[in-house]
CSV table of C-alpha atoms in Angstrom, one decimal:
chain,number,residue,atom,x,y,z
A,1,ASN,CA,103.1,74.3,-69.9
A,2,ALA,CA,99.5,73.1,-69.6
A,3,GLY,CA,99.6,72.4,-65.8
A,4,VAL,CA,96.2,71.2,-64.6
A,5,THR,CA,93.5,70.9,-67.2
A,6,GLN,CA,89.9,70.6,-66.4
A,7,THR,CA,87.0,69.9,-68.8
A,8,PRO,CA,84.3,70.9,-69.2
A,9,LYS,CA,84.4,74.5,-68.0
A,10,PHE,CA,80.6,74.7,-67.8
A,11,GLN,CA,77.9,72.0,-67.5
A,12,VAL,CA,74.2,72.0,-66.9
A,13,LEU,CA,72.6,68.7,-65.7
A,14,LYS,CA,69.1,67.6,-64.8
A,15,THR,CA,68.5,65.9,-61.4
A,16,GLY,CA,69.4,62.3,-61.6
A,17,GLN,CA,71.7,62.5,-64.6
A,18,SER,CA,75.3,61.3,-64.3
A,19,MET,CA,78.5,62.8,-65.7
A,20,THR,CA,82.2,62.9,-65.4
A,21,LEU,CA,84.5,65.9,-64.8
A,22,GLN,CA,87.9,65.4,-66.3
A,23,CYS,CA,91.2,66.4,-64.8
A,24,ALA,CA,94.6,65.9,-66.3
A,25,GLN,CA,98.0,67.2,-65.2
A,26,ASP,CA,101.3,67.0,-67.1
A,27,MET,CA,103.7,67.7,-64.2
A,28,ASN,CA,104.1,64.1,-63.1
A,29,HIS,CA,102.5,64.9,-59.7
A,30,GLU,CA,101.8,62.2,-57.3
A,31,TYR,CA,99.0,63.9,-55.4
A,32,MET,CA,95.7,64.9,-57.1
A,33,SER,CA,92.5,66.1,-55.5
A,34,TRP,CA,89.0,67.4,-56.2
A,35,TYR,CA,87.5,70.3,-54.3
A,36,ARG,CA,84.2,72.1,-54.5
A,37,GLN,CA,83.8,75.8,-53.9
A,38,ASP,CA,80.5,77.2,-52.7
A,39,PRO,CA,79.7,80.9,-52.0
A,40,GLY,CA,80.8,82.0,-48.5
A,41,MET,CA,82.6,78.8,-47.8
A,42,GLY,CA,86.2,77.6,-48.1
A,43,LEU,CA,87.1,75.0,-50.6
A,44,ARG,CA,86.1,71.5,-49.4
A,45,LEU,CA,87.9,68.3,-50.3
A,46,ILE,CA,85.8,65.7,-52.1
A,47,HIS,CA,88.3,62.9,-52.9
A,48,TYR,CA,92.1,62.7,-53.3
A,49,SER,CA,94.8,60.4,-54.6
A,50,VAL,CA,98.4,60.0,-53.6
A,51,GLY,CA,99.3,57.9,-56.6
A,52,ALA,CA,98.0,55.8,-59.4
A,53,GLY,CA,95.7,53.1,-58.1
A,54,ILE,CA,95.2,54.9,-54.7
A,55,THR,CA,92.2,57.0,-53.8
A,56,ASP,CA,90.6,58.1,-50.6
A,57,GLN,CA,87.7,60.2,-49.4
A,58,GLY,CA,87.8,63.8,-48.3
A,59,GLU,CA,85.3,65.8,-46.3
A,60,VAL,CA,82.3,65.7,-48.7
A,61,PRO,CA,82.6,62.4,-50.7
A,62,ASN,CA,78.9,61.4,-50.9
A,63,GLY,CA,77.5,61.4,-54.4
A,64,TYR,CA,80.9,61.3,-56.1
A,65,ASN,CA,83.3,58.6,-57.3
A,66,VAL,CA,86.9,58.8,-58.4
A,67,SER,CA,89.5,56.6,-59.9
A,68,ARG,CA,93.2,57.0,-60.7
A,69,SER,CA,94.4,54.5,-63.4
A,70,THR,CA,97.3,56.7,-64.5
A,71,THR,CA,99.5,59.4,-62.9
A,72,GLU,CA,98.1,62.0,-65.2
A,73,ASP,CA,94.3,61.6,-65.0
A,74,PHE,CA,91.9,61.9,-62.1
A,75,PRO,CA,88.2,62.0,-63.2
A,76,LEU,CA,85.4,62.9,-60.9
A,77,ARG,CA,82.1,61.1,-61.5
A,78,LEU,CA,78.7,62.3,-60.3
A,79,LEU,CA,76.5,59.2,-60.0
A,80,SER,CA,73.1,60.8,-59.8
A,81,ALA,CA,73.2,64.6,-59.9
A,82,ALA,CA,71.3,66.6,-57.2
A,83,PRO,CA,70.7,70.3,-57.0
A,84,SER,CA,73.0,70.3,-53.9
A,85,GLN,CA,75.9,69.5,-56.2
A,86,THR,CA,75.6,72.8,-58.0
A,87,SER,CA,79.0,74.2,-57.4
A,88,VAL,CA,82.4,75.1,-58.9
A,89,TYR,CA,84.7,72.2,-58.9
A,90,PHE,CA,88.5,72.4,-58.8
A,91,CYS,CA,91.1,69.8,-59.5
A,92,ALA,CA,94.5,70.3,-57.8
A,93,SER,CA,97.8,68.5,-57.9
A,94,SER,CA,101.0,68.5,-55.9
A,95,ARG,CA,104.4,67.1,-56.7
A,96,GLN,CA,104.9,65.7,-53.2
A,97,GLY,CA,102.8,62.9,-51.8
A,98,SER,CA,100.9,65.2,-49.4
A,99,PRO,CA,100.0,68.8,-49.9
A,100,THR,CA,100.3,69.3,-46.2
A,101,ASN,CA,104.0,69.3,-46.8
A,102,THR,CA,105.4,72.5,-48.2
A,103,GLY,CA,104.9,71.5,-51.8
A,104,GLU,CA,102.9,73.9,-53.8
A,105,LEU,CA,99.3,73.0,-54.8
A,106,PHE,CA,98.5,73.7,-58.4
A,107,PHE,CA,94.8,74.3,-59.3
A,108,GLY,CA,92.9,73.9,-62.6
A,109,GLU,CA,90.7,76.7,-63.9
A,110,GLY,CA,87.5,75.1,-62.5
A,111,SER,CA,84.4,73.5,-63.8
A,112,ARG,CA,81.1,75.2,-63.1
A,113,LEU,CA,78.2,72.7,-62.7
A,114,THR,CA,74.6,73.6,-62.4
A,115,VAL,CA,72.0,70.9,-61.5
A,116,LEU,CA,68.4,71.7,-62.3
B,1,LYS,CA,83.2,74.7,-37.5
B,2,ASN,CA,85.7,76.3,-40.0
B,3,GLN,CA,89.2,76.2,-38.5
B,4,VAL,CA,90.3,79.2,-40.6
B,5,GLU,CA,88.5,82.5,-40.4
B,6,GLN,CA,89.3,85.5,-42.6
B,7,SER,CA,88.5,89.1,-42.3
B,8,PRO,CA,87.2,91.3,-43.7
B,9,GLN,CA,84.8,89.4,-46.0
B,10,SER,CA,85.4,92.1,-48.6
B,11,LEU,CA,87.0,95.5,-49.0
B,12,ILE,CA,87.3,98.2,-51.6
B,13,ILE,CA,90.5,100.3,-51.9
B,14,LEU,CA,91.7,103.0,-54.3
B,15,GLU,CA,94.5,102.2,-56.7
B,16,GLY,CA,97.9,102.9,-55.1
B,17,LYS,CA,96.7,102.4,-51.6
B,18,ASN,CA,97.8,99.7,-49.2
B,19,CYS,CA,95.6,97.1,-47.4
B,20,THR,CA,95.9,94.3,-45.0
B,21,LEU,CA,93.9,91.1,-44.8
B,22,GLN,CA,93.6,88.9,-41.7
B,23,CYS,CA,93.6,85.2,-41.1
B,24,ASN,CA,93.0,83.5,-37.8
B,25,TYR,CA,93.2,79.8,-37.4
B,26,THR,CA,92.7,77.0,-34.9
B,27,VAL,CA,94.3,74.2,-36.9
B,28,SER,CA,96.6,72.2,-34.7
B,29,PRO,CA,99.3,70.9,-34.7
B,30,PHE,CA,100.4,73.5,-37.2
B,31,SER,CA,102.5,72.7,-40.3
B,32,ASN,CA,102.3,75.6,-42.7
B,33,LEU,CA,100.1,78.5,-43.9
B,34,ARG,CA,99.6,79.6,-47.5
B,35,TRP,CA,98.0,82.5,-49.1
B,36,TYR,CA,96.4,82.1,-52.5
B,37,LYS,CA,95.0,84.6,-55.0
B,38,GLN,CA,91.9,83.7,-57.0
B,39,ASP,CA,90.9,85.9,-59.9
B,40,THR,CA,87.2,85.8,-60.9
B,41,GLY,CA,86.5,82.7,-62.9
B,42,ARG,CA,90.0,81.2,-62.4
B,43,GLY,CA,91.7,78.7,-60.1
B,44,PRO,CA,93.6,79.8,-57.0
B,45,VAL,CA,97.3,80.6,-57.5
B,46,SER,CA,99.8,80.4,-54.7
B,47,LEU,CA,101.3,83.6,-53.4
B,48,THR,CA,103.3,82.5,-50.3
B,49,ILE,CA,103.8,79.6,-48.0
B,50,MET,CA,105.2,79.9,-44.5
B,51,THR,CA,106.2,77.2,-42.0
B,52,PHE,CA,106.3,77.5,-38.2
B,53,SER,CA,109.7,79.1,-38.1
B,54,GLU,CA,109.0,81.8,-40.6
B,55,ASN,CA,107.2,85.0,-39.5
B,56,THR,CA,107.3,87.0,-42.8
B,57,LYS,CA,107.6,86.3,-46.5
B,58,SER,CA,107.3,88.6,-49.5
B,59,ASN,CA,106.3,88.0,-53.1
B,60,GLY,CA,106.6,91.3,-54.9
B,61,ARG,CA,104.0,93.7,-53.5
B,62,TYR,CA,102.5,91.0,-51.3
B,63,THR,CA,103.9,90.5,-47.8
B,64,ALA,CA,102.6,87.8,-45.5
B,65,THR,CA,103.2,87.6,-41.8
B,66,LEU,CA,102.7,84.7,-39.4
B,67,ASP,CA,102.4,84.7,-35.6
B,68,ALA,CA,102.2,81.0,-34.7
B,69,ASP,CA,101.8,81.8,-31.0
B,70,THR,CA,98.6,83.7,-31.5
B,71,LYS,CA,97.6,81.7,-34.6
B,72,GLN,CA,97.2,84.7,-36.8
B,73,SER,CA,98.5,85.7,-40.2
B,74,SER,CA,98.1,88.8,-42.4
B,75,LEU,CA,98.6,89.6,-46.0
B,76,HIS,CA,99.7,93.1,-46.8
B,77,ILE,CA,99.2,94.5,-50.3
B,78,THR,CA,101.4,97.5,-51.1
B,79,ALA,CA,100.6,100.1,-53.7
B,80,SER,CA,97.6,98.3,-55.0
B,81,GLN,CA,96.9,97.9,-58.7
B,82,LEU,CA,93.7,97.1,-60.6
B,83,SER,CA,95.1,93.6,-61.2
B,84,ASP,CA,95.0,93.0,-57.4
B,85,SER,CA,91.2,92.8,-57.6
B,86,ALA,CA,90.6,89.2,-56.6
B,87,SER,CA,89.7,86.9,-53.7
B,88,TYR,CA,92.6,86.0,-51.3
B,89,ILE,CA,92.4,82.7,-49.6
B,90,CYS,CA,94.2,81.6,-46.4
B,91,VAL,CA,95.0,77.9,-46.2
B,92,VAL,CA,96.4,76.1,-43.2
B,93,SER,CA,97.7,72.5,-42.9
B,94,SER,CA,98.4,70.5,-39.9
B,95,ARG,CA,101.1,67.9,-39.2
B,96,ARG,CA,98.5,65.2,-38.7
B,97,GLY,CA,99.6,63.7,-42.1
B,98,ASP,CA,96.0,63.3,-43.2
B,99,TYR,CA,96.4,65.1,-46.5
B,100,LYS,CA,93.7,67.6,-45.7
B,101,LEU,CA,94.1,71.4,-45.9
B,102,SER,CA,91.8,73.9,-44.1
B,103,PHE,CA,90.6,76.7,-46.3
B,104,GLY,CA,89.3,80.1,-45.3
B,105,ALA,CA,86.3,81.5,-47.1
B,106,GLY,CA,88.4,84.3,-48.6
B,107,THR,CA,88.5,88.1,-48.7
B,108,THR,CA,87.4,89.8,-51.8
B,109,VAL,CA,89.5,92.8,-52.7
B,110,THR,CA,88.2,95.4,-55.2
B,111,VAL,CA,90.7,98.0,-56.4
B,112,ARG,CA,89.1,101.1,-57.9
B,113,ALA,CA,90.8,103.6,-60.2
């Protein structure tokens, strides 16, 4: 089982460039989300979706866009990359509509982004 | 202010020894608490999840405890193995229904032969 698949695993950008981090899950999960992980800090929620066509902002949404046209895919777009967006990004999904229920949250392997 | 605090930040133990990690939280109203294991360069993987009514749960050599009154949880690793070297993350959710989880910064465990 593939689970949650993220691409690319590594990416280097220059300030001002745009790019898209891809996330796909094959578990037919309703809930999908993007987090960033920075040293010494807990994971922080960027955007999330509770189903196709529905997205909402998390704690740190500025500089990022998302869309959810299908159940399987939830891409994260960086509009104009900044050095502050250097981080490791994780996509996660959950079968239930909300991960605050007892449904398990499944994470991808992460995408390490460096912005110069 | 982070609503989930973990201690210690890191620890080193010898293979075969036990260790206990701590998690204190202020998230309210409480729904559930999870422990995740994150190997270096990988995504977090769930170890346990506990609701308000549960005060202990085991997953192999991992045992989590929860005291909802004092808002504390611990993760005990028994007879540590080299493969236990990882970061352990405490995650707490509330019953606000706002789809947001509160993550601790993690405890990095290094097991030495």
